Coordinates of N, CA, C and O in Angstrom, one line a residue:
M1 N -24.1 -29.5 69.5 CA -23.2 -29.0 68.5 C -23.3 -29.9 67.2 O -23.3 -31.1 67.3
P2 N -23.5 -29.3 66.0 CA -23.7 -30.0 64.8 C -22.4 -30.7 64.4 O -21.3 -30.3 64.6
R3 N -22.6 -31.8 63.7 CA -21.5 -32.6 63.1 C -21.0 -31.8 61.8 O -21.7 -31.1 61.2
M4 N -19.7 -32.1 61.4 CA -19.1 -31.4 60.3 C -19.9 -31.5 59.0 O -20.1 -30.6 58.3
N5 N -20.4 -32.7 58.7 CA -21.2 -32.9 57.5 C -22.5 -32.2 57.5 O -23.1 -32.1 56.4
E6 N -23.0 -31.7 58.6 CA -24.2 -30.9 58.7 C -23.9 -29.4 58.4 O -24.9 -28.6 58.3
L7 N -22.7 -29.0 58.2 CA -22.3 -27.6 58.1 C -22.1 -27.2 56.6 O -21.8 -26.1 56.4
I8 N -22.3 -28.1 55.7 CA -22.2 -27.8 54.3 C -23.2 -26.7 53.9 O -24.4 -26.8 54.3
G9 N -22.7 -25.7 53.3 CA -23.6 -24.6 52.9 C -23.8 -23.5 53.9 O -24.4 -22.5 53.7
H10 N -23.2 -23.7 55.1 CA -23.2 -22.6 56.1 C -22.0 -21.7 56.0 O -21.0 -22.1 55.5
N11 N -22.2 -20.5 56.5 CA -21.1 -19.5 56.5 C -20.2 -19.8 57.7 O -20.6 -19.6 58.9
L12 N -19.0 -20.3 57.5 CA -18.1 -20.8 58.5 C -16.9 -19.9 58.6 O -16.5 -19.4 57.5
R13 N -16.3 -19.8 59.7 CA -15.1 -18.9 59.9 C -14.2 -19.4 61.0 O -14.7 -19.8 62.1
W14 N -12.9 -19.5 60.7 CA -11.9 -19.8 61.7 C -11.5 -18.4 62.3 O -11.2 -17.5 61.5
E15 N -11.5 -18.3 63.6 CA -11.1 -17.1 64.3 C -10.2 -17.4 65.5 O -10.3 -18.4 66.2
Q16 N -9.3 -16.4 65.8 CA -8.5 -16.5 67.0 C -9.1 -15.5 67.9 O -8.9 -14.3 67.8
P17 N -9.8 -15.9 69.0 CA -10.4 -15.0 69.9 C -9.4 -14.1 70.6 O -9.8 -12.9 70.9
S18 N -8.2 -14.6 71.0 CA -7.3 -13.8 71.7 C -5.9 -13.8 71.1 O -5.4 -14.9 70.8
A19 N -5.3 -12.7 70.9 CA -3.9 -12.7 70.3 C -2.9 -13.3 71.3 O -1.8 -13.7 70.9
N20 N -3.3 -13.4 72.5 CA -2.4 -13.9 73.6 C -2.4 -15.5 73.6 O -1.5 -16.0 74.4
R21 N -3.3 -16.1 72.9 CA -3.4 -17.6 73.0 C -3.4 -18.2 71.6 O -4.0 -17.6 70.7
L22 N -2.7 -19.3 71.5 CA -2.7 -20.0 70.2 C -3.9 -21.0 70.2 O -3.7 -22.2 70.1
E23 N -5.0 -20.4 70.2 CA -6.3 -21.1 70.2 C -7.2 -20.5 69.2 O -7.3 -19.3 69.1
Y24 N -7.8 -21.4 68.4 CA -8.7 -21.0 67.3 C -10.0 -21.7 67.3 O -10.1 -22.8 67.8
E25 N -11.0 -21.0 66.9 CA -12.4 -21.5 67.0 C -13.0 -21.5 65.6 O -12.9 -20.5 64.8
L26 N -13.7 -22.6 65.2 CA -14.5 -22.6 64.0 C -15.9 -22.2 64.5 O -16.4 -22.7 65.4
R27 N -16.4 -21.2 63.8 CA -17.7 -20.6 64.2 C -18.6 -20.4 63.0 O -18.2 -20.2 61.9
A28 N -19.9 -20.5 63.3 CA -21.0 -20.1 62.4 C -21.7 -19.0 63.1 O -22.5 -19.3 64.0
G29 N -21.4 -17.7 62.8 CA -21.9 -16.6 63.5 C -21.4 -16.6 64.9 O -20.1 -16.7 65.1
D30 N -22.2 -16.7 65.9 CA -21.8 -16.7 67.3 C -21.7 -18.1 67.9 O -21.3 -18.2 69.1
V31 N -21.9 -19.1 67.1 CA -21.9 -20.5 67.6 C -20.5 -21.1 67.4 O -20.1 -21.2 66.2
G32 N -19.9 -21.6 68.4 CA -18.7 -22.3 68.3 C -18.9 -23.8 67.9 O -19.8 -24.4 68.4
L33 N -18.1 -24.2 66.9 CA -18.3 -25.5 66.3 C -17.1 -26.4 66.4 O -17.2 -27.7 66.2
G34 N -16.0 -25.9 66.7 CA -14.8 -26.7 66.8 C -13.6 -25.8 67.3 O -13.8 -24.6 67.4
R35 N -12.5 -26.5 67.6 CA -11.4 -25.8 68.2 C -10.1 -26.4 67.7 O -10.0 -27.6 67.5
L36 N -9.1 -25.6 67.6 CA -7.7 -26.0 67.3 C -6.9 -25.3 68.4 O -6.9 -24.0 68.5
H37 N -6.1 -26.0 69.1 CA -5.3 -25.4 70.2 C -3.9 -25.9 70.2 O -3.6 -27.1 70.1
F38 N -2.9 -25.0 70.2 CA -1.5 -25.3 70.3 C -1.1 -25.2 71.8 O -1.1 -24.0 72.3
P39 N -0.8 -26.2 72.5 CA -0.5 -26.1 73.9 C 0.8 -25.3 74.2 O 0.9 -24.8 75.3
S40 N 1.7 -25.3 73.2 CA 3.0 -24.6 73.4 C 3.3 -23.8 72.1 O 3.2 -24.4 71.0
S41 N 3.8 -22.6 72.3 CA 4.3 -21.9 71.1 C 5.6 -22.4 70.6 O 6.1 -22.0 69.5
F42 N 6.3 -23.3 71.4 CA 7.6 -23.8 71.0 C 7.5 -25.2 70.4 O 8.6 -25.7 70.0
K43 N 6.4 -25.7 70.2 CA 6.2 -27.1 69.6 C 5.2 -27.0 68.5 O 4.4 -26.0 68.4
N44 N 5.3 -28.0 67.6 CA 4.4 -28.0 66.4 C 3.2 -28.9 66.6 O 2.5 -29.1 65.7
I45 N 2.9 -29.3 67.8 CA 1.8 -30.2 68.1 C 0.5 -29.3 68.4 O 0.6 -28.3 69.0
A46 N -0.6 -29.8 67.9 CA -1.9 -29.1 68.1 C -3.0 -30.1 68.3 O -2.9 -31.2 67.7
N47 N -3.9 -29.8 69.1 CA -5.1 -30.6 69.4 C -6.3 -30.0 68.8 O -6.5 -28.8 68.9
A48 N -7.1 -30.8 68.1 CA -8.4 -30.4 67.5 C -9.5 -31.1 68.0 O -9.4 -32.3 68.4
S49 N -10.7 -30.4 68.1 CA -11.9 -31.1 68.6 C -13.1 -30.5 67.9 O -13.1 -29.3 67.6
N50 N -14.1 -31.3 67.7 CA -15.4 -30.8 67.3 C -16.5 -31.9 67.7 O -16.1 -32.8 68.4
A51 N -17.7 -31.8 67.2 CA -18.7 -32.7 67.7 C -18.4 -34.1 67.2 O -19.0 -35.1 67.8
D52 N -17.6 -34.3 66.3 CA -17.3 -35.7 65.7 C -16.1 -36.4 66.5 O -15.9 -37.5 66.3
G53 N -15.3 -35.6 67.3 CA -14.2 -36.3 67.9 C -13.0 -35.3 68.2 O -13.2 -34.1 68.2
E54 N -11.9 -36.0 68.5 CA -10.7 -35.3 68.8 C -9.5 -35.9 68.1 O -9.4 -37.1 67.9
W55 N -8.6 -35.0 67.7 CA -7.4 -35.4 66.9 C -6.2 -34.6 67.3 O -6.3 -33.5 67.9
T56 N -5.0 -35.1 66.9 CA -3.8 -34.4 67.1 C -3.1 -34.3 65.8 O -3.0 -35.2 65.0
F57 N -2.5 -33.1 65.6 CA -1.7 -32.8 64.4 C -0.3 -32.5 64.9 O -0.1 -31.8 65.9
D58 N 0.7 -33.1 64.2 CA 2.1 -32.9 64.7 C 3.1 -32.9 63.5 O 2.9 -33.6 62.6
R59 N 4.1 -32.1 63.7 CA 5.2 -32.0 62.7 C 6.4 -32.4 63.6 O 7.1 -31.6 64.1
P60 N 6.6 -33.7 63.7 CA 7.7 -34.2 64.7 C 9.1 -33.8 64.1 O 9.3 -33.8 62.9
G61 N 10.0 -33.6 65.0 CA 11.4 -33.2 64.6 C 11.6 -31.8 64.4 O 10.6 -31.1 64.0
F62 N 12.8 -31.3 64.5 CA 13.1 -29.9 64.4 C 13.0 -29.4 63.0 O 12.4 -28.4 62.7
W63 N 13.6 -30.1 62.0 CA 13.6 -29.7 60.6 C 12.4 -30.3 59.8 O 12.3 -30.1 58.6
Q64 N 11.6 -31.1 60.4 CA 10.6 -31.9 59.8 C 9.4 -31.0 59.3 O 9.0 -30.2 60.1
R65 N 9.0 -31.1 58.1 CA 7.8 -30.4 57.6 C 6.7 -31.3 57.4 O 5.6 -30.9 57.1
R66 N 6.9 -32.6 57.4 CA 5.8 -33.6 57.3 C 4.9 -33.5 58.5 O 5.3 -33.4 59.6
V67 N 3.6 -33.5 58.2 CA 2.6 -33.4 59.3 C 1.9 -34.8 59.4 O 1.5 -35.4 58.4
L68 N 1.7 -35.2 60.7 CA 1.0 -36.5 61.0 C -0.3 -36.1 61.6 O -0.4 -35.2 62.4
V69 N -1.4 -36.8 61.1 CA -2.7 -36.7 61.7 C -3.0 -37.9 62.5 O -2.9 -39.1 61.9
M70 N -3.3 -37.8 63.7 CA -3.6 -38.9 64.6 C -4.9 -38.8 65.3 O -5.3 -37.7 65.6
D71 N -5.5 -39.9 65.6 CA -6.8 -39.9 66.4 C -6.4 -39.9 67.8 O -5.2 -39.8 68.2
R72 N -7.4 -39.9 68.7 CA -7.2 -39.7 70.1 C -6.3 -40.8 70.7 O -5.6 -40.6 71.7
S73 N -6.3 -42.0 70.1 CA -5.5 -43.1 70.6 C -4.1 -43.1 70.1 O -3.3 -43.9 70.5
G74 N -3.8 -42.1 69.2 CA -2.4 -42.0 68.7 C -2.2 -42.8 67.3 O -1.2 -42.8 66.8
R75 N -3.3 -43.4 66.8 CA -3.3 -44.1 65.5 C -3.2 -43.1 64.4 O -3.9 -42.1 64.4
E76 N -2.2 -43.3 63.5 CA -2.0 -42.4 62.4 C -3.1 -42.5 61.3 O -3.4 -43.6 60.9
L77 N -3.8 -41.4 61.0 CA -4.9 -41.4 60.1 C -4.5 -40.9 58.7 O -5.1 -41.2 57.7
A78 N -3.4 -40.1 58.6 CA -2.9 -39.6 57.4 C -1.5 -38.9 57.6 O -1.2 -38.6 58.8
A79 N -0.9 -38.6 56.5 CA 0.4 -37.9 56.6 C 0.4 -36.8 55.5 O -0.2 -37.1 54.4
F80 N 0.9 -35.7 55.8 CA 0.9 -34.6 54.8 C 2.3 -34.3 54.4 O 3.2 -34.0 55.3
E81 N 2.6 -34.3 53.1 CA 3.9 -33.9 52.6 C 3.8 -32.6 51.9 O 3.2 -32.4 50.9
P82 N 4.4 -31.5 52.6 CA 4.3 -30.2 51.9 C 5.2 -30.1 50.7 O 6.2 -30.8 50.6
N83 N 4.8 -29.2 49.8 CA 5.6 -28.9 48.7 C 5.8 -27.4 48.7 O 5.0 -26.6 48.2
F84 N 7.0 -27.0 49.2 CA 7.2 -25.5 49.3 C 7.2 -24.8 48.0 O 6.6 -23.7 47.9
W85 N 7.7 -25.4 46.9 CA 7.8 -24.7 45.6 C 6.4 -24.6 45.0 O 6.2 -23.7 44.2
R86 N 5.5 -25.4 45.3 CA 4.2 -25.3 44.7 C 3.1 -24.7 45.6 O 2.0 -24.5 45.2
G87 N 3.5 -24.4 46.8 CA 2.6 -23.7 47.7 C 1.5 -24.6 48.2 O 0.4 -24.1 48.6
G88 N 1.7 -25.8 48.3 CA 0.7 -26.7 48.9 C 1.3 -28.0 49.3 O 2.4 -28.0 50.0
G89 N 0.8 -29.1 49.0 CA 1.4 -30.4 49.4 C 0.4 -31.5 49.0 O -0.5 -31.4 48.2
L90 N 0.7 -32.7 49.6 CA -0.1 -33.9 49.3 C -0.4 -34.6 50.6 O 0.4 -34.9 51.4
L91 N -1.7 -34.7 50.8 CA -2.2 -35.5 52.0 C -2.3 -36.9 51.6 O -3.0 -37.3 50.6
I92 N -1.7 -37.8 52.3 CA -1.6 -39.2 51.9 C -2.4 -40.0 53.0 O -2.0 -40.0 54.2
L93 N -3.4 -40.7 52.5 CA -4.3 -41.5 53.4 C -3.8 -43.0 53.5 O -3.1 -43.4 52.5
P94 N -4.0 -43.7 54.5 CA -3.5 -45.1 54.7 C -4.0 -46.0 53.5 O -3.3 -47.0 53.2
D95 N -5.1 -45.8 52.9 CA -5.6 -46.6 51.8 C -5.0 -46.3 50.5 O -5.3 -46.9 49.5
G96 N -4.0 -45.3 50.5 CA -3.3 -45.0 49.2 C -3.9 -43.8 48.5 O -3.2 -43.3 47.6
R97 N -5.0 -43.3 48.9 CA -5.6 -42.1 48.3 C -4.6 -40.9 48.6 O -4.0 -40.8 49.7
Q98 N -4.5 -40.0 47.6 CA -3.6 -38.8 47.7 C -4.4 -37.6 47.3 O -4.8 -37.5 46.2
W99 N -4.5 -36.7 48.3 CA -5.3 -35.5 48.1 C -4.3 -34.3 48.0 O -3.7 -34.0 49.0
P100 N -4.3 -33.6 46.9 CA -3.4 -32.4 46.8 C -4.1 -31.1 47.5 O -5.3 -31.0 47.6
T101 N -3.2 -30.3 47.9 CA -3.6 -29.0 48.5 C -2.8 -27.9 47.7 O -1.8 -28.2 47.1
S102 N -3.4 -26.7 47.7 CA -2.7 -25.6 47.1 C -3.0 -24.3 47.8 O -4.1 -24.2 48.4
S103 N -2.1 -23.3 47.6 CA -2.4 -22.0 48.1 C -2.0 -21.0 47.1 O -1.2 -21.3 46.2
N104 N -2.5 -19.8 47.2 CA -2.1 -18.8 46.2 C -0.8 -18.1 46.7 O -0.3 -18.4 47.8
F105 N -0.2 -17.3 45.8 CA 1.1 -16.7 46.1 C 1.1 -15.9 47.4 O 2.1 -15.9 48.2
W106 N 0.0 -15.1 47.7 CA -0.1 -14.3 48.9 C -0.5 -15.0 50.1 O -0.6 -14.5 51.2
A107 N -0.8 -16.3 50.0 CA -1.2 -17.2 51.1 C -2.5 -16.7 51.8 O -2.7 -16.8 53.0
T108 N -3.4 -16.1 50.9 CA -4.7 -15.7 51.4 C -5.8 -16.7 51.1 O -6.9 -16.5 51.5
Q109 N -5.4 -17.8 50.4 CA -6.3 -18.9 50.0 C -5.6 -20.2 50.2 O -4.4 -20.3 49.9
Y110 N -6.4 -21.2 50.6 CA -5.8 -22.6 50.7 C -6.9 -23.5 50.3 O -8.1 -23.4 50.8
H111 N -6.6 -24.5 49.5 CA -7.6 -25.4 49.0 C -7.2 -26.8 49.1 O -6.0 -27.1 48.9
L112 N -8.2 -27.7 49.4 CA -7.9 -29.1 49.5 C -8.8 -29.8 48.4 O -10.0 -29.5 48.4
F113 N -8.2 -30.7 47.7 CA -8.9 -31.5 46.6 C -8.8 -33.0 46.9 O -7.9 -33.4 47.6
D114 N -9.8 -33.7 46.3 CA -9.7 -35.2 46.4 C -8.8 -35.7 45.3 O -8.3 -34.9 44.5
E115 N -8.7 -37.0 45.2 CA -7.8 -37.6 44.1 C -8.3 -37.4 42.7 O -7.5 -37.5 41.8
N116 N -9.6 -37.0 42.5 CA -10.1 -36.6 41.2 C -10.1 -35.1 40.9 O -10.8 -34.7 40.0
Q117 N -9.4 -34.4 41.8 CA -9.3 -32.9 41.7 C -10.7 -32.2 42.0 O -10.9 -31.1 41.5
E118 N -11.5 -32.9 42.7 CA -12.8 -32.3 43.1 C -12.5 -31.5 44.4 O -11.8 -31.9 45.3
H119 N -13.1 -30.3 44.4 CA -12.8 -29.4 45.5 C -13.5 -29.9 46.8 O -14.7 -30.0 46.8
L120 N -12.7 -30.1 47.8 CA -13.3 -30.5 49.1 C -13.5 -29.3 50.1 O -14.6 -29.1 50.5
L121 N -12.4 -28.5 50.3 CA -12.5 -27.4 51.3 C -11.8 -26.2 50.7 O -10.8 -26.3 50.0
A122 N -12.3 -25.0 51.0 CA -11.7 -23.8 50.6 C -11.6 -22.9 51.8 O -12.6 -22.5 52.4
Y123 N -10.4 -22.5 52.1 CA -10.1 -21.5 53.2 C -9.7 -20.2 52.4 O -8.7 -20.1 51.7
T124 N -10.5 -19.2 52.6 CA -10.3 -17.9 51.8 C -10.3 -16.7 52.8 O -10.8 -16.8 53.9
G125 N -9.8 -15.6 52.3 CA -9.7 -14.4 53.1 C -8.8 -14.6 54.3 O -9.0 -14.0 55.4
I126 N -7.8 -15.5 54.2 CA -6.8 -15.7 55.3 C -6.1 -14.5 55.6 O -5.5 -13.8 54.8
G127 N -6.1 -14.1 56.9 CA -5.4 -12.8 57.2 C -5.5 -12.6 58.7 O -5.8 -13.5 59.5
G128 N -5.1 -11.4 59.1 CA -5.1 -11.1 60.5 C -3.7 -11.1 61.1 O -3.1 -12.2 61.1
F129 N -3.2 -10.0 61.6 CA -1.9 -10.0 62.2 C -2.0 -10.4 63.6 O -1.2 -11.3 64.0
F130 N -2.8 -9.9 64.4 CA -2.9 -10.3 65.8 C -4.0 -11.3 66.1 O -3.9 -12.1 67.0
H131 N -5.0 -11.3 65.2 CA -6.1 -12.3 65.3 C -6.3 -13.0 64.0 O -7.0 -12.5 63.1
A132 N -5.7 -14.2 63.8 CA -5.8 -14.9 62.5 C -7.2 -15.3 62.3 O -7.9 -15.7 63.2
S133 N -7.6 -15.3 61.0 CA -9.0 -15.7 60.7 C -9.1 -16.0 59.2 O -8.2 -15.7 58.4
C134 N -10.1 -16.7 58.8 CA -10.4 -17.0 57.4 C -11.9 -17.5 57.3 O -12.5 -17.9 58.3
D135 N -12.4 -17.5 56.1 CA -13.7 -18.1 55.8 C -13.5 -19.5 55.3 O -12.4 -19.8 54.7
L136 N -14.4 -20.4 55.7 CA -14.3 -21.8 55.3 C -15.5 -22.2 54.5 O -16.6 -21.9 54.9
T137 N -15.3 -22.8 53.3 CA -16.3 -23.4 52.6 C -16.1 -24.9 52.5 O -15.1 -25.4 52.1
I138 N -17.1 -25.7 53.0 CA -17.1 -27.1 52.8 C -18.0 -27.4 51.6 O -19.2 -27.2 51.6
H139 N -17.4 -28.0 50.6 CA -18.1 -28.3 49.4 C -19.0 -29.5 49.5 O -18.7 -30.5 50.3
P140 N -20.1 -29.6 48.8 CA -21.1 -30.7 48.9 C -20.6 -32.1 48.8 O -21.1 -33.0 49.4
I141 N -19.5 -32.3 48.0 CA -18.9 -33.6 47.8 C -18.5 -34.2 49.2 O -18.3 -35.4 49.3
C142 N -18.3 -33.4 50.2 CA -17.8 -33.8 51.5 C -18.9 -34.5 52.4 O -18.6 -35.0 53.4
R143 N -20.2 -34.4 51.9 CA -21.3 -34.9 52.7 C -21.1 -36.3 53.4 O -21.4 -36.5 54.5
D144 N -20.6 -37.2 52.6 CA -20.4 -38.6 53.1 C -18.9 -38.9 53.3 O -18.6 -40.1 53.3
L145 N -18.1 -37.9 53.4 CA -16.6 -38.2 53.6 C -16.3 -38.4 55.0 O -16.4 -37.5 55.9
P146 N -15.8 -39.7 55.3 CA -15.5 -40.0 56.7 C -14.4 -39.1 57.3 O -14.3 -38.9 58.5
E147 N -13.5 -38.6 56.5 CA -12.4 -37.9 57.0 C -12.7 -36.4 57.2 O -11.9 -35.7 57.8
L148 N -13.9 -35.9 56.8 CA -14.2 -34.5 57.0 C -14.1 -34.0 58.4 O -13.5 -32.9 58.5
P149 N -14.4 -34.7 59.4 CA -14.3 -34.1 60.8 C -12.9 -33.6 61.1 O -12.7 -32.6 61.8
W150 N -11.9 -34.4 60.7 CA -10.5 -33.9 61.0 C -9.9 -33.1 59.9 O -8.9 -32.4 60.1
L151 N -10.4 -33.2 58.7 CA -9.9 -32.4 57.6 C -10.1 -30.9 57.8 O -9.3 -30.1 57.5
V152 N -11.3 -30.5 58.4 CA -11.6 -29.1 58.6 C -10.5 -28.5 59.5 O -9.9 -27.5 59.2
P153 N -10.2 -29.0 60.7 CA -9.1 -28.4 61.5 C -7.7 -28.7 60.9 O -6.8 -27.9 61.1
F154 N -7.5 -29.8 60.2 CA -6.2 -30.1 59.6 C -5.8 -28.9 58.7 O -4.7 -28.4 58.7
G155 N -6.7 -28.5 57.8 CA -6.4 -27.4 56.9 C -6.0 -26.2 57.6 O -5.0 -25.5 57.2
W156 N -6.7 -25.8 58.7 CA -6.3 -24.6 59.4 C -5.0 -24.8 60.1 O -4.2 -23.9 60.2
Y157 N -4.7 -26.0 60.6 CA -3.4 -26.3 61.2 C -2.3 -26.0 60.2 O -1.3 -25.4 60.5
V158 N -2.4 -26.5 59.0 CA -1.4 -26.3 58.0 C -1.2 -24.8 57.7 O -0.1 -24.4 57.6
I159 N -2.3 -24.1 57.6 CA -2.2 -22.7 57.4 C -1.5 -22.0 58.5 O -0.6 -21.2 58.3
M160 N -1.8 -22.3 59.7 CA -1.1 -21.7 60.9 C 0.4 -22.1 60.9 O 1.2 -21.2 61.3
M161 N 0.7 -23.3 60.6 CA 2.1 -23.7 60.6 C 2.9 -22.9 59.4 O 4.0 -22.5 59.6
N162 N 2.2 -22.8 58.3 CA 2.9 -22.0 57.2 C 3.1 -20.6 57.6 O 4.1 -20.0 57.3
R163 N 2.1 -20.0 58.3 CA 2.3 -18.6 58.8 C 3.4 -18.5 59.9 O 4.2 -17.6 59.9
R164 N 3.5 -19.5 60.7 CA 4.6 -19.6 61.7 C 5.9 -19.7 61.0 O 6.9 -19.0 61.4
D165 N 6.0 -20.5 60.0 CA 7.3 -20.7 59.2 C 7.7 -19.4 58.5 O 8.8 -19.0 58.5
S166 N 6.7 -18.7 57.9 CA 7.0 -17.4 57.3 C 7.5 -16.4 58.2 O 8.4 -15.6 57.9
A167 N 6.9 -16.3 59.4 CA 7.3 -15.3 60.4 C 8.7 -15.6 60.9 O 9.5 -14.7 61.0
A168 N 9.0 -16.9 61.1 CA 10.4 -17.3 61.5 C 11.4 -16.9 60.4 O 12.5 -16.4 60.7
A169 N 11.0 -17.2 59.2 CA 12.0 -16.8 58.1 C 12.2 -15.3 58.0 O 13.3 -14.9 57.7
A170 N 11.1 -14.6 58.1 CA 11.2 -13.1 58.1 C 12.1 -12.6 59.2 O 12.9 -11.6 59.1
A171 N 11.9 -13.2 60.4 CA 12.7 -12.7 61.6 C 14.2 -13.1 61.4 O 15.0 -12.3 61.9
A172 N 14.5 -14.1 60.7 CA 15.9 -14.5 60.5 C 16.6 -13.7 59.4 O 17.8 -13.7 59.4
A173 N 15.8 -13.1 58.6 CA 16.4 -12.3 57.4 C 17.0 -11.0 57.9 O 16.7 -10.4 58.8

C-alpha cells in the first residue's frame, strides 16, 4: 500500500462501502489506501489507518465540539477548534502552528490550509445520503509534510462529524 505522500496527483476518493456501517475507505480506483471507522454510532471516536500508521480522532464530552488527534499510544498530535459561524475551524499543532479549514455554505467542499494560507487538502463533491463520499486532492505542498498521513483521514472525520451534527439538528427541529 502506498504512503500518503506518494498519492499526490492521483484521483482519490473517500467512500462508504455499506450504508449499514460507519466505515469509510480512501480509494484510488479499486485500490484501498486507508480507512476511517467509527466503532459506535453513539460515540464521537473514530480510528483511522493507512500505510503510514494508525490514529484516533475524538470529540470528548457530550457538548464538546473540539476534536483531538492522537497517535496509537494516545499522545495528542493536534487539536481542532471548530468555528460554526465561519464553516470551518482551526487545527492547532503542538509547535504552535495553526492551520485554518473552511467549507462552503452547502457543505459540499472542505479545505485545509497551512499557516501561510497555502492549500493542503481539498475535499470536493461531498455528498451521498446512504453512502457518503467525496473526491480528495492532496496538493503538492504536502509532499514533505509529516502530518499528512493523519491529516487525510482527519479532514474526512470532521466532515462526517459535521454531517452527523446537521442530521441531529434537523431531527430535533
